[in-house]
């Protein structure tokens, strides 16, 4: 699994995107404990994909938003896309015993239309809908349930590490059960959010979902939701950590990866189907996002030995 850093802006920290290798399940997991090495950065940052941090025992420190939380047994941090995570130093986790679980919405199945829309509409992802909050949501796993959480996360880790037959189905089953547990713990916390959903963002993402295969610009989306491009840009960036154009590109890349992996369509036809009538522009955009051309990405998926490792 590979993460890509997007440079910070004046009003936001660096943001990381998760890019699975061809055919790879878009789920990453690692231990948060002594000897932990960051797969990305120590700086203040955000992700554009959901994640969890669960600690089975007390010890250490986690910085999220403007707060530094002493870690307690049973702490569960629900990290929404856009949530700001503080500067992390290995010594903060020297006495911690926990796990980090991160994934993209693609992991939940082919019916999920893309991370930008799915983490607002999928019932298991509702706890992650906080529109670029200042820090992760902190929950507590009841003491009787903690051994089960540890076992479930360890099982997810083992499936991803060992990749035995049907590991994808097994890993997704464990992830789904984890998200069911998160939803139940967060039910009271997110009740108000459910009653006060973000109608503007929902409308923006609906426009993107319906029109991404066609030529689509910031001005087109702004016109469709009846606000100025400037106001739309600032609102979407503030709420999600990404621009409208970045979300359009993300949706197109999700579908491009699916078509590259699941069909034998020519590259130019795939580009046309995801909103790039110019094959050269499609190839350049795909390469910028993935670090390889569409053809290289497809070939890597056909040859597991050539897949990049993250």
Coordinates of C-alpha atoms in Angstrom, one line a residue:
X1 CA 0.0 0.0 0.0
X2 CA 1.3 3.4 -1.0
X3 CA 0.4 6.8 0.3
X4 CA 0.9 10.0 -1.6
X5 CA 1.5 13.4 0.1
X6 CA -0.2 16.5 -1.2
X7 CA 1.5 19.7 -0.3
X8 CA -0.1 21.8 2.4
X9 CA -2.0 25.0 1.5
X10 CA -2.2 28.2 3.4
X11 CA -5.3 27.1 5.4
X12 CA -4.7 23.3 5.6
X13 CA -2.0 20.8 6.4
X14 CA -0.5 18.2 4.1
X15 CA -3.1 15.7 3.0
X16 CA -2.3 12.0 2.3
X17 CA -4.1 9.8 -0.3
X18 CA -4.0 6.0 -0.2
X19 CA -3.1 4.3 -3.5
X20 CA -3.5 0.5 -3.6
X21 CA -1.4 -1.5 -6.0
X22 CA -3.2 -3.2 -8.8
X23 CA -5.5 -5.9 -7.4
X24 CA -4.6 -5.0 -3.8
X25 CA -7.3 -4.6 -1.2
X26 CA -7.4 -0.9 -0.2
X27 CA -6.9 -1.6 3.5
X28 CA -3.8 -0.9 5.6
X29 CA -3.1 -1.9 9.2
X30 CA -0.1 -1.4 11.5
X31 CA 0.8 -1.6 15.2
X32 CA 1.0 1.6 17.2
X33 CA 3.6 0.9 19.9
X34 CA 7.2 1.1 20.8
X35 CA 9.4 0.8 17.7
X36 CA 6.6 2.2 15.5
X37 CA 7.8 3.7 12.3
X38 CA 5.5 6.1 10.5
X39 CA 4.4 4.9 7.0
X40 CA 4.1 8.6 6.1
X41 CA 5.0 11.6 8.2
X42 CA 5.5 13.0 11.7
X43 CA 4.1 16.4 10.7
X44 CA 0.6 17.7 11.3
X45 CA -1.4 16.2 8.5
X46 CA -4.8 14.8 7.3
X47 CA -6.0 11.9 5.2
X48 CA -8.6 11.9 2.5
X49 CA -9.6 8.3 3.6
X50 CA -11.2 7.0 6.8
X51 CA -9.3 5.3 9.6
X52 CA -9.3 4.0 13.1
X53 CA -6.8 4.0 16.0
X54 CA -7.6 1.5 18.8
X55 CA -5.6 1.1 22.0
X56 CA -6.0 -2.0 24.1
X57 CA -4.0 -0.6 27.1
X58 CA -3.0 2.7 28.6
X59 CA 0.2 4.6 27.8
X60 CA 1.5 7.1 25.4
X61 CA 0.0 10.2 23.7
X62 CA -2.0 10.8 20.6
X63 CA -2.2 14.3 19.1
X64 CA -5.4 15.2 17.1
X65 CA -6.6 18.6 16.2
X66 CA -5.2 21.0 18.8
X67 CA -5.3 18.4 21.7
X68 CA -2.8 15.9 23.0
X69 CA -4.7 13.0 24.5
X70 CA -3.2 10.7 27.1
X71 CA -4.0 7.2 25.7
X72 CA -6.2 5.1 28.0
X73 CA -7.2 1.5 27.7
X74 CA -10.1 1.1 25.3
X75 CA -9.6 4.4 23.4
X76 CA -10.9 4.3 19.9
X77 CA -10.2 7.3 17.6
X78 CA -12.5 7.6 14.6
X79 CA -10.5 9.5 12.0
X80 CA -12.6 11.1 9.3
X81 CA -11.4 12.2 5.9
X82 CA -10.0 15.7 6.5
X83 CA -9.5 15.4 10.2
X84 CA -6.3 17.0 11.3
X85 CA -3.9 14.7 13.1
X86 CA -1.2 16.4 15.1
X87 CA 2.6 16.2 14.9
X88 CA 3.5 12.6 15.8
X89 CA 6.8 11.6 17.4
X90 CA 7.8 7.9 18.0
X91 CA 8.3 8.6 21.7
X92 CA 4.6 9.5 21.9
X93 CA 3.8 5.9 21.3
X94 CA 6.7 4.3 23.1
X95 CA 4.4 3.0 25.8
X96 CA 1.3 2.5 23.7
X97 CA -0.2 -0.8 22.6
X98 CA -2.6 -0.3 19.7
X99 CA -3.5 -0.6 16.1
X100 CA -4.1 1.8 13.2
X101 CA -6.6 0.6 10.5
X102 CA -7.0 2.7 7.4
X103 CA -9.0 2.0 4.2
X104 CA -10.7 3.5 1.3
X105 CA -14.4 3.3 0.6
X106 CA -13.7 1.0 -2.4
X107 CA -13.0 -1.7 0.1
X108 CA -16.7 -2.0 1.0
X109 CA -17.6 -3.4 -2.5
X110 CA -18.4 -2.5 -6.1
X111 CA -21.6 -0.8 -5.2
X112 CA -19.7 2.0 -3.3
X113 CA -19.3 4.8 -5.8
X114 CA -16.1 6.3 -4.6
X115 CA -14.5 7.7 -1.3
X116 CA -15.8 11.2 -1.8
X117 CA -19.5 10.0 -1.9
X118 CA -19.3 6.8 0.0
X119 CA -18.1 8.1 3.4
X120 CA -21.2 10.3 3.4
X121 CA -23.8 7.7 2.3
X122 CA -22.7 4.2 3.3
X123 CA -24.5 3.4 6.6
X124 CA -21.3 1.9 8.1
X125 CA -19.3 5.0 7.3
X126 CA -21.6 7.6 8.9
X127 CA -19.4 8.0 12.0
X128 CA -16.7 9.3 9.6
X129 CA -19.0 12.1 8.3
X130 CA -17.8 15.1 10.1
X131 CA -16.7 17.3 7.2
X132 CA -13.1 18.2 8.0
X133 CA -13.5 18.4 11.8
X134 CA -10.5 19.8 13.8
X135 CA -9.6 16.4 15.2
X136 CA -10.6 12.7 15.4
X137 CA -13.7 11.6 17.3
X138 CA -12.6 9.9 20.6
X139 CA -14.8 6.9 21.7
X140 CA -14.4 4.3 24.4
X141 CA -14.7 0.6 23.9
X142 CA -16.4 -1.0 27.0
X143 CA -14.0 -3.1 29.0
X144 CA -15.9 -6.5 28.4
X145 CA -15.7 -5.9 24.6
X146 CA -11.9 -5.0 24.4
X147 CA -10.6 -8.6 24.0
X148 CA -12.9 -9.1 21.0
X149 CA -11.7 -5.9 19.4
X150 CA -8.1 -6.9 19.8
X151 CA -8.8 -10.4 18.3
X152 CA -10.8 -8.9 15.4
X153 CA -8.0 -6.4 14.5
X154 CA -5.3 -9.1 14.9
X155 CA -7.3 -11.4 12.6
X156 CA -7.6 -8.6 10.0
X157 CA -3.9 -8.0 10.2
X158 CA -3.1 -11.7 9.7
X159 CA -5.4 -12.0 6.7
X160 CA -3.7 -9.1 5.0
X161 CA -0.2 -10.3 5.9
X162 CA -0.6 -14.0 5.0
X163 CA -2.9 -13.6 1.9
X164 CA -4.2 -17.2 2.0
X165 CA -7.0 -18.4 -0.2
X166 CA -10.1 -16.1 0.0
X167 CA -8.2 -13.6 2.2
X168 CA -10.0 -10.7 0.6
X169 CA -13.4 -12.0 1.7
X170 CA -12.1 -12.8 5.2
X171 CA -10.4 -9.4 5.5
X172 CA -13.5 -7.5 4.4
X173 CA -15.6 -9.5 6.8
X174 CA -13.4 -8.5 9.7
X175 CA -13.3 -4.9 8.6
X176 CA -17.1 -4.8 8.2
X177 CA -17.6 -6.1 11.8
X178 CA -15.1 -3.5 13.1
X179 CA -17.2 -0.8 11.3
X180 CA -20.4 -2.2 12.8
X181 CA -18.8 -1.9 16.2
X182 CA -17.8 1.7 15.5
X183 CA -21.3 2.6 14.3
X184 CA -22.8 1.2 17.5
X185 CA -20.4 3.0 19.8
X186 CA -20.9 6.3 17.9
X187 CA -24.7 6.1 17.6
X188 CA -25.3 8.7 20.3
X189 CA -22.5 10.9 19.2
X190 CA -23.5 11.2 15.6
X191 CA -27.2 11.4 16.2
X192 CA -27.2 15.2 15.7
X193 CA -25.1 14.9 12.6
X194 CA -27.6 12.5 11.1
X195 CA -30.3 15.2 11.6
X196 CA -28.1 17.9 10.3
X197 CA -26.4 16.4 7.2
X198 CA -24.5 18.7 5.0
X199 CA -26.9 19.3 2.2
X200 CA -24.5 21.4 0.1
X201 CA -21.8 18.8 0.1
X202 CA -24.3 16.0 -0.6
X203 CA -25.5 18.0 -3.6
X204 CA -22.0 18.6 -4.8
X205 CA -21.1 14.9 -4.6
X206 CA -24.3 13.9 -6.3
X207 CA -23.5 16.2 -9.2
X208 CA -20.0 14.7 -9.5
X209 CA -21.4 11.2 -9.3
X210 CA -23.9 11.8 -12.1
X211 CA -21.7 13.8 -14.4
X212 CA -18.1 12.6 -13.9
X213 CA -18.1 10.6 -17.2
X214 CA -18.7 13.9 -19.1
X215 CA -16.7 17.1 -19.3
X216 CA -17.1 18.6 -15.8
X217 CA -15.5 21.7 -14.2
X218 CA -15.7 23.7 -11.0
X219 CA -17.9 26.2 -12.8
X220 CA -20.2 23.4 -14.0
X221 CA -20.6 22.1 -10.4
X222 CA -21.1 25.6 -9.0
X223 CA -23.8 26.3 -11.5
X224 CA -25.6 23.1 -10.7
X225 CA -25.7 23.9 -7.0
X226 CA -26.4 27.6 -7.6
X227 CA -23.5 29.2 -5.7
X228 CA -20.4 31.0 -6.9
X229 CA -17.3 29.0 -7.8
X230 CA -15.3 30.9 -5.2
X231 CA -17.7 30.1 -2.4
X232 CA -18.0 26.5 -3.5
X233 CA -14.2 26.1 -3.6
X234 CA -13.6 27.5 -0.1
X235 CA -16.5 25.5 1.4
X236 CA -15.5 22.1 -0.1
X237 CA -11.9 22.6 0.8
X238 CA -12.6 23.6 4.3
X239 CA -15.0 20.7 4.9
X240 CA -13.1 17.9 3.1
X241 CA -9.5 19.1 2.7
X242 CA -9.8 18.8 -1.1
X243 CA -10.9 21.0 -4.0
X244 CA -13.9 20.2 -6.2
X245 CA -11.6 19.4 -9.1
X246 CA -9.6 17.0 -6.9
X247 CA -12.9 15.2 -6.1
X248 CA -13.8 15.0 -9.7
X249 CA -10.4 13.5 -10.5
X250 CA -10.7 11.1 -7.6
X251 CA -14.1 9.8 -8.8
X252 CA -12.7 9.3 -12.3
X253 CA -9.6 7.5 -11.1
X254 CA -11.8 5.1 -9.0
X255 CA -13.7 4.1 -12.0
X256 CA -10.6 4.0 -14.2
X257 CA -8.9 1.5 -11.8
X258 CA -12.0 -0.7 -11.8
X259 CA -12.2 -0.8 -15.6
X260 CA -8.5 -1.4 -16.0
X261 CA -8.6 -4.3 -13.5
X262 CA -11.9 -5.9 -14.6
X263 CA -12.1 -5.3 -18.4
X264 CA -10.0 -5.6 -21.5
X265 CA -11.2 -2.3 -22.8
X266 CA -8.5 -0.2 -24.7
X267 CA -6.9 2.5 -22.5
X268 CA -8.3 5.2 -24.8
X269 CA -11.9 3.9 -24.3
X270 CA -11.5 3.7 -20.5
X271 CA -10.3 7.3 -20.6
X272 CA -13.3 8.3 -22.6
X273 CA -15.7 6.5 -20.3
X274 CA -14.4 8.3 -17.2
X275 CA -14.4 11.8 -18.7
X276 CA -11.1 12.1 -20.6
X277 CA -11.8 12.3 -24.4
X278 CA -8.1 13.0 -24.9
X279 CA -6.1 9.8 -24.3
X280 CA -2.9 11.6 -23.7
X281 CA -4.5 13.8 -21.0
X282 CA -6.0 10.7 -19.4
X283 CA -2.6 9.0 -19.3
X284 CA -0.9 12.0 -17.8
X285 CA -3.5 12.5 -15.1
X286 CA -3.5 8.8 -14.2
X287 CA 0.3 8.8 -14.1
X288 CA 0.4 11.8 -11.9
X289 CA -1.9 10.2 -9.4
X290 CA -0.6 6.6 -9.5
X291 CA 3.0 7.0 -10.5
X292 CA 2.6 4.7 -13.5
X293 CA 0.8 4.8 -16.8
X294 CA -2.7 3.1 -17.1
X295 CA -1.1 0.3 -19.2
X296 CA 1.7 -0.3 -16.6
X297 CA -0.9 -0.4 -13.8
X298 CA -3.0 -2.9 -15.7
X299 CA 0.1 -5.1 -16.5
X300 CA 1.2 -5.0 -12.8
X301 CA -2.3 -6.3 -11.9
X302 CA -1.9 -9.2 -14.3
X303 CA 1.5 -10.0 -13.0
X304 CA 1.4 -10.1 -9.2
X305 CA 5.2 -10.4 -9.0
X306 CA 5.5 -6.9 -10.6
X307 CA 3.1 -5.2 -8.2
X308 CA 4.6 -2.3 -6.3
X309 CA 4.8 -2.8 -2.6
X310 CA 3.6 -0.1 -0.1

